Each structure stands twice: as structure tokens, then as C-alpha cells.
Short mmCIF file of C-alpha atoms in Angstrom, two decimals:
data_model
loop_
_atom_site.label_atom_id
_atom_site.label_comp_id
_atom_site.label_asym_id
_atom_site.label_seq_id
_atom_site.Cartn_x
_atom_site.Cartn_y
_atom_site.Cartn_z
CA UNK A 751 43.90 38.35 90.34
CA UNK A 752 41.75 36.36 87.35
CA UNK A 753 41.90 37.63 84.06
CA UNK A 754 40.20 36.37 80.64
CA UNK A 755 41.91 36.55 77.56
CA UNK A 756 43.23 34.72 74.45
CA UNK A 757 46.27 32.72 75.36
CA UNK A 758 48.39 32.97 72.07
CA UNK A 759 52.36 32.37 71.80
CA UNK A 760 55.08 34.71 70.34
CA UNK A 761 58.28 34.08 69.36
CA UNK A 762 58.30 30.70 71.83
CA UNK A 763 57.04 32.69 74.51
CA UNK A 764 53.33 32.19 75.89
CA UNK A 765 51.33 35.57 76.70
CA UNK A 766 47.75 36.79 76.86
CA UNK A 767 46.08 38.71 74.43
CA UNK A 768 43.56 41.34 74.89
CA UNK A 769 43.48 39.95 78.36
CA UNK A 770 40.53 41.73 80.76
CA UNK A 771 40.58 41.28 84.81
CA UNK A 772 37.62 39.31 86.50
CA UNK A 773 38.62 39.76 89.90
CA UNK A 774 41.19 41.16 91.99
CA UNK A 775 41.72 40.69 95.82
CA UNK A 776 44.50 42.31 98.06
CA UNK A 777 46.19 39.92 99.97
CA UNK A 778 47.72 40.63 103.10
CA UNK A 779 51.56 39.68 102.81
CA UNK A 780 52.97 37.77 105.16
CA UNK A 781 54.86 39.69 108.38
CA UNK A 782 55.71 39.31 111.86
CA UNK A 783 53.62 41.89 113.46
CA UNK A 784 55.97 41.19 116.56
CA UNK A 785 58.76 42.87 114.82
CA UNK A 786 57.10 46.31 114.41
CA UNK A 787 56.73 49.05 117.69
CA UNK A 788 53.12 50.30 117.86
CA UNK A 789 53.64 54.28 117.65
CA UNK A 790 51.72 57.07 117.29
CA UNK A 791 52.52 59.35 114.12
CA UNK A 792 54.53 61.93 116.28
CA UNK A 793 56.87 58.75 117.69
CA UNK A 794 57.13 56.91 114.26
CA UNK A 795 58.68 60.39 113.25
CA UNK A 796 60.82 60.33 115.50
CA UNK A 797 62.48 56.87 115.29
CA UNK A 798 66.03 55.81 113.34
CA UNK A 799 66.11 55.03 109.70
CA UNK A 800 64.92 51.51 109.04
CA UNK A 801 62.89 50.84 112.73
CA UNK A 802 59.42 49.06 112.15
CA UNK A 803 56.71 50.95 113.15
CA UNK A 804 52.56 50.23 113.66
CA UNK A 805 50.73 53.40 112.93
CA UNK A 806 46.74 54.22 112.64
CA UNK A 807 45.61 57.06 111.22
CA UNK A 808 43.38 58.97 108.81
CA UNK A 809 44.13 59.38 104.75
CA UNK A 810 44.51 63.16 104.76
CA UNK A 811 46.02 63.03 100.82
CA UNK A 812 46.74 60.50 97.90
CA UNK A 813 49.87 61.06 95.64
CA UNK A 814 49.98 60.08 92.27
CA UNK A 815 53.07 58.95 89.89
CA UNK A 816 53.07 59.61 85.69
CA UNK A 817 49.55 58.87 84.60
CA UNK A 818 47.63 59.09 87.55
CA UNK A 819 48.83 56.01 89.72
CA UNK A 820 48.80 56.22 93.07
CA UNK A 821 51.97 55.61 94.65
CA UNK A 822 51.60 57.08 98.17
CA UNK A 823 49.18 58.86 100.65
CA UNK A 824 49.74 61.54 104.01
CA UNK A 825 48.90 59.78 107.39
CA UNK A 826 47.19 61.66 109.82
CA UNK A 827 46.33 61.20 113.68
CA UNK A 828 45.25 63.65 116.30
CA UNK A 829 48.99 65.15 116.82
CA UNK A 830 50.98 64.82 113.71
CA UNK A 831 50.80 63.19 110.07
CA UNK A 832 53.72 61.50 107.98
CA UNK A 833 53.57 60.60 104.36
CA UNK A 834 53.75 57.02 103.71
CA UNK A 835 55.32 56.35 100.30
CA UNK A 836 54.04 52.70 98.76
CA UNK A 837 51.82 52.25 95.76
CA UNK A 838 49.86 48.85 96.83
CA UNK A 839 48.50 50.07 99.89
CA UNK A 840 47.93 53.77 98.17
CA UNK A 841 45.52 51.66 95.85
CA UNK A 842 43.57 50.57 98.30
CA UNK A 843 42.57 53.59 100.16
CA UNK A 844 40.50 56.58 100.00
CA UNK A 845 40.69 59.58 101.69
CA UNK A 846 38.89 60.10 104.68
CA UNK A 847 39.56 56.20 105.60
CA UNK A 848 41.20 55.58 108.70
CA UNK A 849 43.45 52.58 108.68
CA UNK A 850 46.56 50.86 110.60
CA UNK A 851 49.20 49.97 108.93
CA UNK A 852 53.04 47.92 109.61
CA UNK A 853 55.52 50.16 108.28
CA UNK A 854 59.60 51.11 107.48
CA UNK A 855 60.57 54.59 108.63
CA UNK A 856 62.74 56.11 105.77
CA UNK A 857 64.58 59.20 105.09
CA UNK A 858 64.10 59.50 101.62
CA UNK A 859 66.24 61.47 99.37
CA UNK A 860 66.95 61.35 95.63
CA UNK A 861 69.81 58.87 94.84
CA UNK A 862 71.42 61.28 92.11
CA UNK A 863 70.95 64.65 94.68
CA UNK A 864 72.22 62.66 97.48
CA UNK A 865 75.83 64.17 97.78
CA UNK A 866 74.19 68.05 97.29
CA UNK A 867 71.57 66.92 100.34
CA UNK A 868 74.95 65.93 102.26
CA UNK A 869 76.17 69.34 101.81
CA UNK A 870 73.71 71.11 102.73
CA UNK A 871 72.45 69.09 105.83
CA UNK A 872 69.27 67.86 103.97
CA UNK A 873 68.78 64.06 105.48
CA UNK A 874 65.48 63.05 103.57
CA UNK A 875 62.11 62.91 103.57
CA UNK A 876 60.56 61.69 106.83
CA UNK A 877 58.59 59.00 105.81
CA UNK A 878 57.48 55.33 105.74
CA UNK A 879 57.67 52.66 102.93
CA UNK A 880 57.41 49.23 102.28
CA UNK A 881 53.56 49.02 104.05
CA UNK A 882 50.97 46.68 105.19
CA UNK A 883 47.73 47.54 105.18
CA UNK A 884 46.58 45.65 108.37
CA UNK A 885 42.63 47.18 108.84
CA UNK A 886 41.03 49.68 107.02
CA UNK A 887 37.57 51.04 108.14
CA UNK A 888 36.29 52.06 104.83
CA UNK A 889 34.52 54.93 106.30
CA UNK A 890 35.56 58.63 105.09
CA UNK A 891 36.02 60.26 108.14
CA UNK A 892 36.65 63.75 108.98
CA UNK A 893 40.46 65.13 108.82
CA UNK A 894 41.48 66.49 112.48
CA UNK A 895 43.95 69.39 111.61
CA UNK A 896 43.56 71.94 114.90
CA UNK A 897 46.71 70.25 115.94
CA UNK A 898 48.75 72.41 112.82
CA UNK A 899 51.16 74.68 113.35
CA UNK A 900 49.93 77.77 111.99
CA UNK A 901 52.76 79.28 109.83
CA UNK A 902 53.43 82.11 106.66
CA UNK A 903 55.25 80.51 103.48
CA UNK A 904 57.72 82.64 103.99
CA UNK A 905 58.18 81.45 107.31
CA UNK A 906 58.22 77.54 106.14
CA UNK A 907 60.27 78.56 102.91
CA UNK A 908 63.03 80.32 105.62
CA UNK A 909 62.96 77.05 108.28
CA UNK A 910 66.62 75.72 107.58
CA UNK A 911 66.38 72.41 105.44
CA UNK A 912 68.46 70.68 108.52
CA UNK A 913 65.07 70.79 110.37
CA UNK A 914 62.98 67.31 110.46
CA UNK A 915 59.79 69.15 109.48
CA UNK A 916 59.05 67.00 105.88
CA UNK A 917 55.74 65.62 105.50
CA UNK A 918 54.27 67.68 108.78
CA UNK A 919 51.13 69.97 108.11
CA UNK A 920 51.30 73.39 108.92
CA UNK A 921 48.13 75.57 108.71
CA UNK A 922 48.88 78.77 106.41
CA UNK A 923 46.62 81.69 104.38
CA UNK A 924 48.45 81.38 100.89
CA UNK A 925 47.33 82.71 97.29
CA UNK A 926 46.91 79.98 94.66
CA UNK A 927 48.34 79.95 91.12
CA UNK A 928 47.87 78.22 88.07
CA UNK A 929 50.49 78.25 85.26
CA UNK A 930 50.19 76.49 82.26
CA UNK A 931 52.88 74.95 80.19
CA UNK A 932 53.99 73.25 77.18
CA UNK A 933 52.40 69.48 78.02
CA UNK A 934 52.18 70.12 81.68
CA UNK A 935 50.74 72.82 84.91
CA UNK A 936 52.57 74.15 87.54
CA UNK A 937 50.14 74.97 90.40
CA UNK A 938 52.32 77.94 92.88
CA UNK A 939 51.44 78.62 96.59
CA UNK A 940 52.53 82.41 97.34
CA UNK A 941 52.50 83.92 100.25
CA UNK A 942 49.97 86.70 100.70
CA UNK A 943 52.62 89.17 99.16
CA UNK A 944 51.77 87.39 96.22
CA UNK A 945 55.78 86.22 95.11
CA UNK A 946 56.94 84.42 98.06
CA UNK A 947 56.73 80.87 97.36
CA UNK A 948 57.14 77.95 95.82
CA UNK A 949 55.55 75.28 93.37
CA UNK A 950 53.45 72.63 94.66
CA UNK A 951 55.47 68.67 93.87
CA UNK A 952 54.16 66.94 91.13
CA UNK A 953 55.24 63.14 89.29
CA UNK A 954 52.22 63.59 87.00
CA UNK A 955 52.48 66.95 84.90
CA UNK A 956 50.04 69.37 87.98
CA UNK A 957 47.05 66.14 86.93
CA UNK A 958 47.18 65.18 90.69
CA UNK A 959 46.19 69.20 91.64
CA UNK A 960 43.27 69.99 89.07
CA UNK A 961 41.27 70.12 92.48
CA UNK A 962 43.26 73.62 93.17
CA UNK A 963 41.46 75.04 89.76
CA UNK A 964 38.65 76.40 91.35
CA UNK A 965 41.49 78.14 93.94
CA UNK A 966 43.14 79.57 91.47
CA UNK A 967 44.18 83.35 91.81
CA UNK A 968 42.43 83.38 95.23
CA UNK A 969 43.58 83.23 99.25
CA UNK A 970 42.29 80.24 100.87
CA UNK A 971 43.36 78.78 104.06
CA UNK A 972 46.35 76.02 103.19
CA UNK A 973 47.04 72.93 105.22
CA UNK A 974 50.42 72.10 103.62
CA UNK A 975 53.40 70.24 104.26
CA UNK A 976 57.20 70.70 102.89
CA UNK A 977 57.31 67.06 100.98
CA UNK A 978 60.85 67.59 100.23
CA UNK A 979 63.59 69.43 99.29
CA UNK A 980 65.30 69.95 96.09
CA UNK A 981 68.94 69.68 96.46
CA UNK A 982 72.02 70.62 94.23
CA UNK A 983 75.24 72.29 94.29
CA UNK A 984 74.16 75.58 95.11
CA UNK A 985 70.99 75.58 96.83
CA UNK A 986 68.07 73.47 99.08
CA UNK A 987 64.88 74.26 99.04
CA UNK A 988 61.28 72.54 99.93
CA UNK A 989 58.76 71.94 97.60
CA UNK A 990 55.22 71.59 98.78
CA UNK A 991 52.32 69.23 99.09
CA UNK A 992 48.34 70.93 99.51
CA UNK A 993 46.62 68.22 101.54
CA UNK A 994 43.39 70.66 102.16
CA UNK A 995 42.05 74.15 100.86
CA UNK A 996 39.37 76.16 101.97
CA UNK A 997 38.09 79.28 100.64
CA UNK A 998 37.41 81.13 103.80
CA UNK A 999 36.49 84.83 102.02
CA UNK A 1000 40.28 86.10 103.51
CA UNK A 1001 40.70 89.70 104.09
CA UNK A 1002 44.15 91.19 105.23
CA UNK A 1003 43.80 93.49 108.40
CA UNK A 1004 45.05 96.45 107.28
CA UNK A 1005 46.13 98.06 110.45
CA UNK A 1006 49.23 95.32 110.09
CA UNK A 1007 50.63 96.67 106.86
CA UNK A 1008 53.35 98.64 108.15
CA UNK A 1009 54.52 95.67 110.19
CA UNK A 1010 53.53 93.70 106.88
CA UNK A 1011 55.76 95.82 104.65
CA UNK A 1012 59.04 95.59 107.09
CA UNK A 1013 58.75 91.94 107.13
CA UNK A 1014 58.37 91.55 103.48
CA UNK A 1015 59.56 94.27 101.50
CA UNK A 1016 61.89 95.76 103.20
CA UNK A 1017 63.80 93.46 106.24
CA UNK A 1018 65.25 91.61 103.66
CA UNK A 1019 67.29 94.11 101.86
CA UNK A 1020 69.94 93.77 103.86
CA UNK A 1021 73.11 91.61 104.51
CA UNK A 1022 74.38 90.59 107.98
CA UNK A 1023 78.41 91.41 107.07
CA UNK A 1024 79.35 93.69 104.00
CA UNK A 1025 83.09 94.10 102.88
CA UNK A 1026 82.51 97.08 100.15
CA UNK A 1027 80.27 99.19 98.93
CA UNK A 1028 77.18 97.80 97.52
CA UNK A 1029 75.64 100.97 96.63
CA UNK A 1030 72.56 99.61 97.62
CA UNK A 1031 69.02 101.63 96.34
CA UNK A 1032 66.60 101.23 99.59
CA UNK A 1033 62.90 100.51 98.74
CA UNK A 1034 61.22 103.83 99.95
CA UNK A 1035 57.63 102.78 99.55
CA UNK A 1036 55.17 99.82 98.61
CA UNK A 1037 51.86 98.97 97.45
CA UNK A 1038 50.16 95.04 97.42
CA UNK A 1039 46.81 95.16 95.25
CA UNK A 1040 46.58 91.81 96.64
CA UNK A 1041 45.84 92.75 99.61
CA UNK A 1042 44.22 96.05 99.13
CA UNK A 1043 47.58 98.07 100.23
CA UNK A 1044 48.17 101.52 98.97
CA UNK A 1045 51.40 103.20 99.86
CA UNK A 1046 53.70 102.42 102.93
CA UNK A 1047 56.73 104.91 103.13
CA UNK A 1048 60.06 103.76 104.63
CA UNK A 1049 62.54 105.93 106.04
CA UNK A 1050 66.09 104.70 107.38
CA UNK A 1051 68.78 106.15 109.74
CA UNK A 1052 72.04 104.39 110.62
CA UNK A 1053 73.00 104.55 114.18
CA UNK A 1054 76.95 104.81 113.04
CA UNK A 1055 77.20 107.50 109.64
CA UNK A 1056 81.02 106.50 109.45
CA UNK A 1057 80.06 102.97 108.44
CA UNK A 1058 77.25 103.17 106.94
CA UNK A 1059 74.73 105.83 105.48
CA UNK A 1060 71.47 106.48 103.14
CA UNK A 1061 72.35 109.31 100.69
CA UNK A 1062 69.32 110.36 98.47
CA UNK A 1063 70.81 110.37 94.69
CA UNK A 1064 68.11 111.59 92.12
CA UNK A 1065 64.98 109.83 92.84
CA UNK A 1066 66.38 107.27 94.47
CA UNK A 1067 67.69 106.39 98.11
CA UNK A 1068 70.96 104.52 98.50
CA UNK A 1069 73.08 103.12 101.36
CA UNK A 1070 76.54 103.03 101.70
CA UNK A 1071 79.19 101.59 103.52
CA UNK A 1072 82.45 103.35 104.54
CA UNK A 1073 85.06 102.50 107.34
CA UNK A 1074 84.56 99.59 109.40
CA UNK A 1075 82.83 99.44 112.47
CA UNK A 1076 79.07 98.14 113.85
CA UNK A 1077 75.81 99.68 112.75
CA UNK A 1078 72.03 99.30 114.00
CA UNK A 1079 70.24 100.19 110.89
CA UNK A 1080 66.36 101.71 111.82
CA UNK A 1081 63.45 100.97 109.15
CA UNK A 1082 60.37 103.06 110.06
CA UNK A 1083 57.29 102.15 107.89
CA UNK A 1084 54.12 104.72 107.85
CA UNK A 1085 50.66 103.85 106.47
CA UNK A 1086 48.28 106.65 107.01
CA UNK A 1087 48.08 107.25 110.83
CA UNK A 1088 50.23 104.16 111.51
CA UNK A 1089 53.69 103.57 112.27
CA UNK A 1090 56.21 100.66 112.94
CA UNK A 1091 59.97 100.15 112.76
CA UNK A 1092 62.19 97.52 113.01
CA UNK A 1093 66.01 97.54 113.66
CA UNK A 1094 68.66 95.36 111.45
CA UNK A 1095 72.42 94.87 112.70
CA UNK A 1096 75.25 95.10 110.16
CA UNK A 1097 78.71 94.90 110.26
CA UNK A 1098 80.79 96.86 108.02
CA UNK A 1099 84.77 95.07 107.92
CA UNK A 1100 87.54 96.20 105.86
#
């Protein structure tokens, strides 16, 4: 780097005032390329903490830090992608570029969330740090993502936080939301229920996302990955990265919302083991504007009364539990001429 300025001294100290950069040239640091495995994206997931890996792939995504630095990037390849957290090599690249790089695998977790992650099976982020940019083609190539995973929100918010899926892009249809707040923007991706979700991960106040404006309040097709999981006490969850979204016009097919309404509304209602009453009021019917939903009735029967049973009190329907024993609860959802159930197992104990 060259930089022109007015050399002045304060307090015995020399430094440069009002300095301005003439020219600035990456250097390739010195490594021994003989120390790092040439991979593919999929294998340098899949090695030990602290292996050396050679990787090429395509800049799917840039991250940014507080005030818009870059300070990382998502890797992709034909197969799989990986997010590669370093700064001085996320300077240097654009997306669409395809590049190889030497890298450190890493399983990256937050130094004061570290014991939570522990206790809750969380390892890290799969990633790679401390990179060398060895060739980059300076072209802005085309992003191949048919090799996703297509996936709900729901379904990627439920995968257990023991599973090595951080930094991998799933395909998903998911409803964008901006919220503003004091000094900063959260941007949300919600399922197509419109609550199920989470908010996108952000180190610069939602500047890095002001691309997801013109989403905002729509469905679009989602290539997202879980970039990693918050961790305390009490709970682990993923928050998300958008790496690509596409307004693709979606329409729900509505001769799937009574399987639609079991999965979301009403599936979830129930526990797996209860030990007293909860008195529980059962939804008995939904509607999703979202989605252009009107009205899906539930009904309910218990396949064992003396454990457990639906009593209608007022306008409401609630279940109850009674003596112990093993029920196969039946959810029956009707919209118009259509019809679908699903079955839940409980166990009532003493």
C-alpha cells in the first residue's frame, strides 16, 4: 500500500495526517500449498477441526461486519457450499467470481455462548478461516443451486441443532419481512404460514440485506442457509443467511390446505407425555389470508376416552387427560370437498 499525506509528530510519536492511498496491491502470503488436501466443498465439510483444505468454488454471498466491511463470503461448487469467514480475501472478491482458495476448517461458535452450545450439542459453525486467495477468475459467473435441498422453514427451524447442516443452502418458498427499529432493521423469513420463522443474521444493523426491500411482504423462492445458532441456557436456535431471492409470482395449491393446516396449525398442539390435566382448548378451525385460505375445520377423537378426551365447553373445544394409559389422538381437517387426518400418540402417566 502507498499513501500521501503530511508526516507531522505528536506527542514524540510520528503519524500521517490527512493521509490518502495511491495504490494498494494484495499480496499473496506466504504458505506451503503442500500442507493443505485439495477437496471439494462437500469433503472440506466434512474434515476435523483445524485440517487444511484447497477448495474452488463460486462467491454465492458477501457478509459484512459494523459499517459495511466485508468480513466473509459463502463458497459454492456444483454439490455443496461452506461459508468462509476472513475479511482480506472477502475484499477482494465479488460475487459471481469463481476462485480457489488454501483454507482452515473451523467450527465456529461464540466464545461467551460456548458452554450453552455444549449443552445443547451445538458444535459450531462449519466453516473455513484464515484464507488464501490463490486464483481468482474475475468473471461473475452464474450460481449453480439445483443441487439444494429443497426444504419448509419450519422444517430447517425443527432440524435438531446437533446436525452439521450450518452454512449449507437449502432451496425454500418463504415470505419476506421488513421491520424497522430504533437505529437498526430486522429483515424476517416466515414460512408461508406467515409466523414460522426466524430473523435473517446481521453484524451491520439489516445494511447488508437492503437488497431484500423490494421482497418485502412478498413469497419468493429462498436459497438460504442456517449460518448459526444462537445458544444460551435455555434454548438453540439457527439464525439465517439469504444468499439468493427470486420473485417467482408463488401461488399456494389449495387442494393441500387441509394437509397444510394439520402440519401447521394444528400437529403441534400437542405434547408427547402429559402428567395432569392441561385443559387444553383445541384449535377447531383456521384461515391464512396469506395464502388465500378460508376456513379448515378440525375435528378430534381419542382412541382411549379414559385417558384422554375433547369435551366441548361454551364455544370452545378442550382436551383432557384422566387415568393413565396410551392414546392415538385423530385430527381430521375439512376444506370444502376435501379431507385429511393425521394421527398423534400421547401418553397419559400418573
Amino acid at each position: 500500500m502507498k499513501i500521501i499525506g503530511k508526516l507531522k509528530t505528536y506527542k514524540n510519536t510520528p503519524e500521517m495526517d490527512r493521509g490518502y492511498i495511491q495504490s494498494f496491491e494484495h499480496l499473496i502470503p506466504e504458505y506451503d500449498e503442500s500442507q493443505y488436501a485439495e477437496k471439494s466443498i462437500k469433503e472440506a465439510r466434512a474434515v476435523a477441526d483445524d485440517e487444511k483444505v484447497k477448495i474452488t468454488g463460486k462467491v454465492a454471498a458477501i457478509t459484512y461486519a459494523d459499517g459495511l466491511k466485508p468480513n466473509g463470503f459463502y463458497l459454492v461448487d456444483s454439490e455443496s457450499s461452506i461459508y468462509v469467514y476472513d475479511s482480506n480475501v472477502a475484499q477482494q472478491v465479488v460475487k459471481g467470481n469463481e476462485i480457489t482458495i488454501a483454507a482452515v476448517k473451523d467450527y465456529y461458535v461464540l466464545s461467551t455462548e460456548a458452554s450453552a452450545a455444549e449443552k445443547h450439542g451445538y458444535k459450531g459453525s462449519n466453516q473455513l478461516k484464515e484464507a488464501v486467495l490463490i486464483n481468482n477468475d474475475k468473471k461473475v459467473n452464474e450460481i449453480d443451486y439445483s443441487w439444494c435441498d429443497e426444504i419448509t422453514v419450519k422444517e430447517l427451524m425443527e432440524t435438531p441443532v446437533t446436525e452439521d447442516i450450518t452454512s449449507l443452502i437449502y432451496k425454500t418458498n418463504a415470505l419476506v419481512e421488513k421491520v424497522e427499529g430504533k437505529g437498526f432493521v430486522n429483515y424476517y423469513l416466515y414460512d408461508i404460514d406467515g409466523k414460522t420463522g426466524n430473523y435473517t443474521y446481521t453484524q451491520a444493523g439489516g445494511d447488508d440485506f437492503t437488497w431484500l426491500d423490494k421482497f418485502d411482504g412478498k413469497i419468493c423462492t429462498v436459497y438460504m442457509a442456517a449460518h448459526n445458532a444462537k445458544s444460551s441456557s435455555t434454548d438453540c436456535f439457527f439464525r439465517f443467511i439469504p444468499v439468493e431471492v427470486k420473485d417467482e409470482n408463488y401461488e399456494f395449491d389449495l387442494t393441500k390446505s387441509c394437509e397444510f393446516a394439520l402440519e401447521y396449525y394444528a400437529n403441534d398442539q400437542f405434547k408427547s407425555v402429559y402428567k395432569a390435566d392441561p385443559q387444553l382448548k383445541v384449535v377447531t378451525e383456521i384461515s391464512n389470508d396469506l395464502i388465500g385460505i378460508q376456513q379448515v375445520d378440525f375435528e378430534y377423537t381419542s382412541s382411549n376416552t379414559n385417558s384422554l378426551y375433547f369435551a366441548k365447553e361454551g364455544d370452545d373445544l378442550v382436551m383432557h387427560t384422566n387415568e393413565p394409559g396410551e392414546v392415538e389422538i385423530t385430527i381430521t381437517a375439512k376444506y370444502q370437498t376435501l379431507t385429511a387426518e393425521s394421527k398423534i400418540n400421547v401418553t397419559v402417566e400418573e
